[in-house]
Coordinates of C-alpha atoms in Angstrom, one line a residue:
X900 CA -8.1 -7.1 19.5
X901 CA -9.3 -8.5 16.1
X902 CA -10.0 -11.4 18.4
X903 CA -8.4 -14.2 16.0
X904 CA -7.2 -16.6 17.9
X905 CA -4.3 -16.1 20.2
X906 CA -0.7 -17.5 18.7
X907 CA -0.5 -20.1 20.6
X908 CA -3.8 -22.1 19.2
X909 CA -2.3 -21.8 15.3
X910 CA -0.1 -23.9 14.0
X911 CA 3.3 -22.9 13.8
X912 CA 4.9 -21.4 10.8
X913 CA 2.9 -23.1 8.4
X914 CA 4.6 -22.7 5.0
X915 CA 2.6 -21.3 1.8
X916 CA 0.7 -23.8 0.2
X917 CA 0.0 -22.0 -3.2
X918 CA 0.3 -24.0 -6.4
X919 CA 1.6 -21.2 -8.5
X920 CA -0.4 -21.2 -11.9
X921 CA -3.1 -23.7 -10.9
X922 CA -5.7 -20.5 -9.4
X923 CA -5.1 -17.8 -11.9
X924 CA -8.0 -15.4 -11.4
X925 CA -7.6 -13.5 -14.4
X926 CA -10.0 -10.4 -13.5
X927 CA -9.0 -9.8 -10.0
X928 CA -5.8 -7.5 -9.6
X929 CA -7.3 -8.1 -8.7
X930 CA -2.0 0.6 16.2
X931 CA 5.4 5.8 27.5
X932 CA 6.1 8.3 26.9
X933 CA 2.8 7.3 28.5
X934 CA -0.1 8.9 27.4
X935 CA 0.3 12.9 29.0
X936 CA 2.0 14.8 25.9
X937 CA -1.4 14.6 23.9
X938 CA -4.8 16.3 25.4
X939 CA -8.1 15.5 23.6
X940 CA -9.9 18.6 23.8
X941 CA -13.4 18.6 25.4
X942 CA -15.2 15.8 24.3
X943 CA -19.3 16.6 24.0
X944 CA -21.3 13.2 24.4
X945 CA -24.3 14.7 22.4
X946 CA -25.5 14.6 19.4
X947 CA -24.8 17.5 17.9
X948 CA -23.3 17.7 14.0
X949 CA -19.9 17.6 13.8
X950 CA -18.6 21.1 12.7
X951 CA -14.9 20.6 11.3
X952 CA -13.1 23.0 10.7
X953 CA -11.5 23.7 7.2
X954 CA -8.5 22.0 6.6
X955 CA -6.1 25.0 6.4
X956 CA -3.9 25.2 3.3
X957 CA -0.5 23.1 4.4
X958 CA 2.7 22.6 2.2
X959 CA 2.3 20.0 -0.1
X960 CA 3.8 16.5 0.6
X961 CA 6.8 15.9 -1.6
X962 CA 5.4 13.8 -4.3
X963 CA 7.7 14.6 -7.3
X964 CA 9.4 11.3 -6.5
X965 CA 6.6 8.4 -6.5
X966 CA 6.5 4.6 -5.9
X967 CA 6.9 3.9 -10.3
X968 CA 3.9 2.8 -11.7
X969 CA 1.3 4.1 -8.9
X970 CA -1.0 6.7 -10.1
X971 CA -0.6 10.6 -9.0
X972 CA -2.5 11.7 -5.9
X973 CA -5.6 13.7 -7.1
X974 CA -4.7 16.1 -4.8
X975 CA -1.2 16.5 -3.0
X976 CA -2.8 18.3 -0.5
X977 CA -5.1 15.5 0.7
X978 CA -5.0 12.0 -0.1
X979 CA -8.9 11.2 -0.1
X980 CA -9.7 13.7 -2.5
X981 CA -10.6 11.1 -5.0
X982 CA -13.0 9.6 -2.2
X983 CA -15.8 12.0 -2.4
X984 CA -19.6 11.4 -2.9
X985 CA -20.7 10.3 -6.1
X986 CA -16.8 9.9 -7.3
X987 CA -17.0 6.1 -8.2
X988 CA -14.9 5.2 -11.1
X989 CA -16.3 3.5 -14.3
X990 CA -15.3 0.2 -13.0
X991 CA -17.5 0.0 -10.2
X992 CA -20.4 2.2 -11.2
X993 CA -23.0 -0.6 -12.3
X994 CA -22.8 -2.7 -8.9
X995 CA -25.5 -2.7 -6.2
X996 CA -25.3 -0.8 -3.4
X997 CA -24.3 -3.6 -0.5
X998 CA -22.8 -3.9 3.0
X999 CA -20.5 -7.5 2.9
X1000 CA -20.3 -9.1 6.7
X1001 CA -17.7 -11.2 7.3
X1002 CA -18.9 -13.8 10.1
X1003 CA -15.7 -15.1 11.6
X1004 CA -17.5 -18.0 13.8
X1005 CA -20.2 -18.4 11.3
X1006 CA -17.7 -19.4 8.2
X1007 CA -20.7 -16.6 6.2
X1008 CA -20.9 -13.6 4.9
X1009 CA -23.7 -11.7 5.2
X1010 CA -25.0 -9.2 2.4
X1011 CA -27.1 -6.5 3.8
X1012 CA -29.2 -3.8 1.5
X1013 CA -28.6 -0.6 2.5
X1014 CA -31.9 1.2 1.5
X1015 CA -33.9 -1.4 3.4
X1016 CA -31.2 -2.7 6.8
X1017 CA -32.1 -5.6 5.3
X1018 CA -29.8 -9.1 5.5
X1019 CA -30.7 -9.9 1.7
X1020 CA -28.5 -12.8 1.2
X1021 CA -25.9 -15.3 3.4
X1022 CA -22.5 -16.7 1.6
X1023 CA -21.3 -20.1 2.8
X1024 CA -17.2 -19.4 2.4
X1025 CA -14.2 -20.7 4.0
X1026 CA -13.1 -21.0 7.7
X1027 CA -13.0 -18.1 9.5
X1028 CA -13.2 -15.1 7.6
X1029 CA -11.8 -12.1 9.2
X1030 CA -12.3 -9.2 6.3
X1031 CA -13.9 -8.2 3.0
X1032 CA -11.3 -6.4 1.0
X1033 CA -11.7 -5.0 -2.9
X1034 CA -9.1 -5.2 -5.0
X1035 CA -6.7 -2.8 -6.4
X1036 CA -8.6 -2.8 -10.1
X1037 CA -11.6 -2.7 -7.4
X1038 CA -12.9 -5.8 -9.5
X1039 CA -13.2 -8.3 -6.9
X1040 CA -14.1 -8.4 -3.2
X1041 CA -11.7 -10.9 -1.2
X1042 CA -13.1 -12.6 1.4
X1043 CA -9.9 -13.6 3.6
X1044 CA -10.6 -16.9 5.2
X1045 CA -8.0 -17.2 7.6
X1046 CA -7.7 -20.6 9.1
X1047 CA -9.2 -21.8 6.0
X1048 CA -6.1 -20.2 4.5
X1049 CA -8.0 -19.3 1.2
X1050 CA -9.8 -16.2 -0.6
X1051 CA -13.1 -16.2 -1.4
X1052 CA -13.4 -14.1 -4.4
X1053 CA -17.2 -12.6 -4.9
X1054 CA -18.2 -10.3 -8.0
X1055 CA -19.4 -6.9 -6.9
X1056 CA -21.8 -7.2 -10.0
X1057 CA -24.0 -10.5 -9.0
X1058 CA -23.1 -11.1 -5.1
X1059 CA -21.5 -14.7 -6.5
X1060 CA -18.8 -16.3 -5.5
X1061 CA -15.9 -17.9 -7.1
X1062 CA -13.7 -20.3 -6.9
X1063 CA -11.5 -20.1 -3.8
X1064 CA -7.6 -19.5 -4.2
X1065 CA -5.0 -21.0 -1.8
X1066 CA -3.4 -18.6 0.2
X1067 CA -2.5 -19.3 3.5
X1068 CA -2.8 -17.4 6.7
X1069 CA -4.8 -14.6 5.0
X1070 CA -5.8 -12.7 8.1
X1071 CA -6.0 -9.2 5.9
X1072 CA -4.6 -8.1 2.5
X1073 CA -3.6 -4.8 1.0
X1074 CA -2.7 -4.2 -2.2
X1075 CA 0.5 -2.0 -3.1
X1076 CA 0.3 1.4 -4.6
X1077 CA 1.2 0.7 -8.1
X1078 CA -1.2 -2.5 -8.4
X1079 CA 1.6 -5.0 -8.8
X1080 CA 1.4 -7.2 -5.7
X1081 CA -1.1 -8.0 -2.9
X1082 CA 0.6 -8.2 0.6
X1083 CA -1.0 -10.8 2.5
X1084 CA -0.7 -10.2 6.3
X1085 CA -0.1 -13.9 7.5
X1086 CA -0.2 -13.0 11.3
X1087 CA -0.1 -16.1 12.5
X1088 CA 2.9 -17.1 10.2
X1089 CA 4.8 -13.7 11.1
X1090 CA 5.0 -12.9 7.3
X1091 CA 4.3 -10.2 5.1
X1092 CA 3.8 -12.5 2.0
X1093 CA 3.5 -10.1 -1.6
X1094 CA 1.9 -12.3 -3.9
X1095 CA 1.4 -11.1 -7.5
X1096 CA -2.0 -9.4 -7.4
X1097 CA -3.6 -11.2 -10.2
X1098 CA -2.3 -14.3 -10.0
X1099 CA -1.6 -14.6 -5.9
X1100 CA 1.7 -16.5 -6.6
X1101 CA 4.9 -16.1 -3.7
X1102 CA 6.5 -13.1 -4.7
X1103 CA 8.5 -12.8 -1.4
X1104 CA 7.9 -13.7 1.8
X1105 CA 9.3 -11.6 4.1
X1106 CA 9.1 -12.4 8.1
X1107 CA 7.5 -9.8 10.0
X1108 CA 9.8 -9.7 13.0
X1109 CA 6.7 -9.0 15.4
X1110 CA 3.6 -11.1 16.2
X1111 CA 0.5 -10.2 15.3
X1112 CA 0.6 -8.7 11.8
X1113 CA -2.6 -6.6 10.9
X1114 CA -3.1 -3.6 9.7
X1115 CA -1.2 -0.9 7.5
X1116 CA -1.5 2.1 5.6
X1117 CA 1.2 3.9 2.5
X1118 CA 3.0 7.3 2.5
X1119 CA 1.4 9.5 0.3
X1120 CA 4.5 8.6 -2.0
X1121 CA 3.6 5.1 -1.5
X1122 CA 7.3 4.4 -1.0
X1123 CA 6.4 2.7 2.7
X1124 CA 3.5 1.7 4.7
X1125 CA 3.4 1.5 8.4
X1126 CA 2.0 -1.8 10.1
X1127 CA 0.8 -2.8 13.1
X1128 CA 1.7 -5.8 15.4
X1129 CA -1.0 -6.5 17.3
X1130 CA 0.4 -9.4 19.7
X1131 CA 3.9 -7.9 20.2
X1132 CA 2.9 -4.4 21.0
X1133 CA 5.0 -2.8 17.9
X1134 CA 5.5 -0.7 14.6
X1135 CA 6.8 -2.0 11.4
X1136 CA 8.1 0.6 8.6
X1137 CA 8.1 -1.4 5.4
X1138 CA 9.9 0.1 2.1
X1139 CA 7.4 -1.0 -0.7
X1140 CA 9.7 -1.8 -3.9
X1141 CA 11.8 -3.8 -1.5
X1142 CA 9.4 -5.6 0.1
X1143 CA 11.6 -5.2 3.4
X1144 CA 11.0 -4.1 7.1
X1145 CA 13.7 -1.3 7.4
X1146 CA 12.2 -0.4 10.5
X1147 CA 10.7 -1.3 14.0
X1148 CA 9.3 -0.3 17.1
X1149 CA 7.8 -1.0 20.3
X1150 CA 5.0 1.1 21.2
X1151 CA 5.6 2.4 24.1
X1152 CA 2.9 1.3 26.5
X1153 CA 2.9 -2.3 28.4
X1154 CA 0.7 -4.6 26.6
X1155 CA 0.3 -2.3 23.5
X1156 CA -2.1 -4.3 21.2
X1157 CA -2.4 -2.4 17.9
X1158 CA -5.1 -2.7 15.4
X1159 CA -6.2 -0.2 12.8
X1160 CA -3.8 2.2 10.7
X1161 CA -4.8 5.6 9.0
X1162 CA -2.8 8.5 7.6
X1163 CA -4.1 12.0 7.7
X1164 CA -5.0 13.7 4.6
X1165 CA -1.7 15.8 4.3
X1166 CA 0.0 12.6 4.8
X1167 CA 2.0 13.5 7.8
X1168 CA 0.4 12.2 10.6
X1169 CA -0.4 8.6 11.4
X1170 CA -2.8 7.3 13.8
X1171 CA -2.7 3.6 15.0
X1172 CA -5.9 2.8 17.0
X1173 CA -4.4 0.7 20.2
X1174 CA -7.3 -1.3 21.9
X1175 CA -5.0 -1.9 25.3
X1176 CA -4.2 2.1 24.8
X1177 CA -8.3 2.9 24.6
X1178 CA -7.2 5.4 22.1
X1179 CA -4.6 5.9 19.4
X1180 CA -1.5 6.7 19.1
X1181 CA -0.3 9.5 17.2
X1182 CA 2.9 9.4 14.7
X1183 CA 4.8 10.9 12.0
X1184 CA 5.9 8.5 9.6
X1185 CA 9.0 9.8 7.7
X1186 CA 10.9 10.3 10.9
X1187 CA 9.0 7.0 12.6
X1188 CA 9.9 8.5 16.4
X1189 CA 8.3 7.7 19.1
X1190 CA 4.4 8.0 19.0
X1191 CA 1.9 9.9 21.9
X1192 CA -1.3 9.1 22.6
X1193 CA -4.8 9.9 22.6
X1194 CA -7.5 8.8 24.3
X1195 CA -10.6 8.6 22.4
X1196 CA -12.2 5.5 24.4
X1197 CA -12.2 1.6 25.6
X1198 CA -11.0 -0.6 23.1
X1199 CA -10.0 1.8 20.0
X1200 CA -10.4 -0.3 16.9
X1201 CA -11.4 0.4 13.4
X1202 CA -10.3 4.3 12.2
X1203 CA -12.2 6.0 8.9
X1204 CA -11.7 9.1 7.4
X1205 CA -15.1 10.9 6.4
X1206 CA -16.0 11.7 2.8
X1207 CA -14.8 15.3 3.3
X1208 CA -11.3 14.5 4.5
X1209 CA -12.1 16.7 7.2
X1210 CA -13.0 14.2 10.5
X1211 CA -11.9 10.6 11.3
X1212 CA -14.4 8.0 12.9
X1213 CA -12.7 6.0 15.8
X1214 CA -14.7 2.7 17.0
X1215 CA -13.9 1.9 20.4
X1216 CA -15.5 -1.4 20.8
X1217 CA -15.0 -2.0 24.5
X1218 CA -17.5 1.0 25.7
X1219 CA -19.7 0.7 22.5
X1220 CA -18.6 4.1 21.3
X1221 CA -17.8 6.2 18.1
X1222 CA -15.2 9.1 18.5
X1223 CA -15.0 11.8 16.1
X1224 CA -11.8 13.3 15.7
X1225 CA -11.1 16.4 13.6
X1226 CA -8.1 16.2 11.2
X1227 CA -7.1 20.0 10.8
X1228 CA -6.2 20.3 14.8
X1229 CA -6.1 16.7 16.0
X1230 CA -8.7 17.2 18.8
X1231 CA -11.5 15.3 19.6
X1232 CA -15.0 17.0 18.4
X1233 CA -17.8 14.3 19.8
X1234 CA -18.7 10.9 21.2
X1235 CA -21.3 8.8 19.7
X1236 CA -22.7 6.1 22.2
X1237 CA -24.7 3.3 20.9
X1238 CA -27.7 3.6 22.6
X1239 CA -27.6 -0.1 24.4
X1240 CA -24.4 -0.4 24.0
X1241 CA -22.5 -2.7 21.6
X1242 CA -18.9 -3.7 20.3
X1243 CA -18.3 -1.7 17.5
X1244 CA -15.3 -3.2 15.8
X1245 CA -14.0 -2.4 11.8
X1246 CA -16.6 -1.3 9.3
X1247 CA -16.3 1.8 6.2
X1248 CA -18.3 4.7 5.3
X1249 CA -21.2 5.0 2.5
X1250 CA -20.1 5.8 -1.0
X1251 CA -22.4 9.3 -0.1
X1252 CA -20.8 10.0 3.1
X1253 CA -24.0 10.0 5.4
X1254 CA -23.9 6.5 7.1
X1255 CA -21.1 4.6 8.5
X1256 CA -20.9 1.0 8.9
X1257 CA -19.8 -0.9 12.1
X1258 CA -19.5 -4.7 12.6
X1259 CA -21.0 -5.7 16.3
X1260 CA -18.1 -8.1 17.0
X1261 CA -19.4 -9.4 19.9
X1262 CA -23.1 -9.2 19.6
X1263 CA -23.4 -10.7 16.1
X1264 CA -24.8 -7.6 14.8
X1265 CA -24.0 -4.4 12.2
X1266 CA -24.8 -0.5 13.3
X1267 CA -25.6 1.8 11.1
X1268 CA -24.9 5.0 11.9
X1269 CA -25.9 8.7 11.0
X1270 CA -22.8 10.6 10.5
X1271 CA -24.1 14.1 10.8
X1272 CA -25.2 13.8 14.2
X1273 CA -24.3 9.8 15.5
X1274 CA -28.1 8.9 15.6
X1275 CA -28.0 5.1 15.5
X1276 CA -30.1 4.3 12.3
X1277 CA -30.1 0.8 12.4
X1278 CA -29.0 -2.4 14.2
X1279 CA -29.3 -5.2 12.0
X1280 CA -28.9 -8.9 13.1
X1281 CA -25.6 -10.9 11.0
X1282 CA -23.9 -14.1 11.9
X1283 CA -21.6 -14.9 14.9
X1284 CA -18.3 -12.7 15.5
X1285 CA -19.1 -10.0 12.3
X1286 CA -15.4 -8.5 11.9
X1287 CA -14.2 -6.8 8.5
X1288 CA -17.2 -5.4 6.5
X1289 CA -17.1 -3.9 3.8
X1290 CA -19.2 -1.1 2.1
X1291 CA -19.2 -1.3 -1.5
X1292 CA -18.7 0.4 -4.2
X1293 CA -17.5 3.3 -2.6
X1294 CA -15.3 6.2 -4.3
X1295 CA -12.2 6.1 -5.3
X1296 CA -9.6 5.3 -8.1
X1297 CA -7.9 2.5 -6.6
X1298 CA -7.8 -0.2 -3.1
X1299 CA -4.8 -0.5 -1.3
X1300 CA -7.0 -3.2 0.9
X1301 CA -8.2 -3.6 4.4
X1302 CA -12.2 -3.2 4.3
X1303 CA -11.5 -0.1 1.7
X1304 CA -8.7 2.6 1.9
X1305 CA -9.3 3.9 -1.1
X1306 CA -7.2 6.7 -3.5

């Protein structure tokens, strides 16, 4: 789980503290049919490149009707095609290379160089934080300090923070399509709260009808997102100009605890990492049926596509582990162990491709990790319970949030 703290230690229902108008930032816009129906292929535990496969030409998503105001995907044929090396937009394209830890006992984030493995610099923020997320202008890094129910913003230019906004329950944020509004997942509150996303003021709360709120990626349309409810086991389908659940479901596994959300690159197929599953579960998103699984490994967790679209990197933190899954026939391809094990939790991948990230939830560490062959580059020493990191700048036109899912 993203280990916060179980619902029953929070405070109930706490309502939103937010003095509308009194913390304008102006710059900052800112997881049966039990598990049989889906067999991983042979999984190799070497360390062997990953050879995917070309992604074989598909019918193009219909796009012709978009969310208004949200940019055009770059390519209808795969959503991360504006998230390849070297593509940063002008926005981001004079800030330093850094990895942001997010120390959730510590109340720090730690700032790591990535050309040296080197902790370069520890933030004193709020209580709690649980992730690092840019912003949709890609701007400002939020640090979301839960039960300190703020956001720490820090400039991407200088490493500096800024003044801390009130936002309560902020245990992640995304940002939606078009820019407009942050959604705040307030787990412990069971609300998804859109806030305007340069100001943070209530938009609308809407209650979550599941426990656990956490995690979420858009349709390629961005007309919905799908989000996970990690303490109740279930599925939300949220419509995005309505700011309305329209959907739910239980996944159907006793004890389901859902964390991470990814869509594939041709945008029909979802994959909810499911730590109580050791896998993820597999689903389409328009029709929202029932999901299968696949295991990839104990405790499934954080879930990022590579830079060529073609593989996704599962983290299964309870056996130390990296799977490699390969988009264009959904079958496992490799294993990466970390050699000594670990507790690799959430994390992102480097803006050239060739590293990903890991927080060492449990061991107050951050792996590094060669993505060519799984070779573990680096294990670097961070504050207590490191959670959301985030590697920044990476490519890409726009956030939607979480520790970068990027368009």
């Amino acid at each position: 789980m993203t280990t916060h703290l179980s619902p029953t230690r929070r405070r109930p229902g706490r309502t939103a503290l937010f003095l509308a108008g009194c913390c304008l930032v102006a710059s900052a816009a800112c997881a049966s049919s039990t598990d049989t129906t889906a067999k991983p292929a042979p999984v190799k535990t070497s360390a062997a490149p990953v050879e995917a496969a070309p992604v074989p030409a598909q019918p193009a998503p219909e796009l012709a009707n978009l969310l208004p105001g949200m940019p055009p995907p770059l390519d209808p044929h795969d959503l991360y095609a504006a998230d390849r090396p070297g593509m940063l937009a002008d926005a981001v394209k004079g800030f330093p290379s850094r990895v942001y830890v997010p120390n959730t006992e510590s109340n720090t984030v730690s700032v790591i160089d990535p050309a040296t493995y080197k902790v370069i610099e520890t933030i004193k923020v709020g209580h709690q934080p649980q992730h690092v997320v840019p912003s949709w202008d890609l701007k400002t890094l939020w640090v979301n300090n839960d039960l300190g129910d703020t956001l720490t913003p820090l400039d991407p230019a200088t490493g500096k923070a800024g003044t801390p906004v009130p936002v309560d329950d902020p245990y992640n944020l995304y940002f939606t399509p078009d820019g407009k509004y942050a959604v705040v997942m307030a787990s412990m509150d069971r609300q998804l709260v859109f806030r305007d996303a340069h100001t943070m003021a209530v938009v609308k709360a809407e209650p979550s009808q599941c426990a656990g709120v956490n995690h979420a990626d858009f349709s390629p349309d961005g007309k919905y997102f799908i989000v996970s409810c990690e303490f109740s086991g279930e599925l939300l389908k949220v419509d995005t100009a309505e700011m309305k659940v329209v959907a739910k479901q239980k996944i159907p596994l006793s004890g389901s605890m859902p964390q991470d959300v990814k869509i594939s690159p041709d945008g029909k197929t979802w994959y909810i990492a499911d730590m109580m599953a050791d896998g993820v579960w597999v689903l389409d998103g328009d029709t929202f049926g029932t999901p299968t699984r696949l295991r990839t490994g104990k405790g499934a967790h954080g879930l990022y596509p590579s830079r060529d679209s073609k593989s996704l990197y599962i983290s299964n933190r309870g056996e130390g582990s990296i799977s490699v899954l390969d988009f264009a026939t959904g079958a496992l391809t490799a294993k990466w162990k970390l050699p000594g094990g670990g507790s690799p939790d959430m994390g992102g991948v480097s803006a050239d491709g060739k590293v990903l990230w890991l927080s060492g939830r449990y061991n107050a560490e951050v792996y590094a990790i060669d993505t060519t062959d799984g070779k573990l580059l680096a294990r670097i020493p961070v504050g207590v319970g490191p959670h959301g990191l985030c590697v920044y700048p990476q490519p890409g036109r726009y956030s939607l949030g979480h520790t970068g899912v990027f368009r």
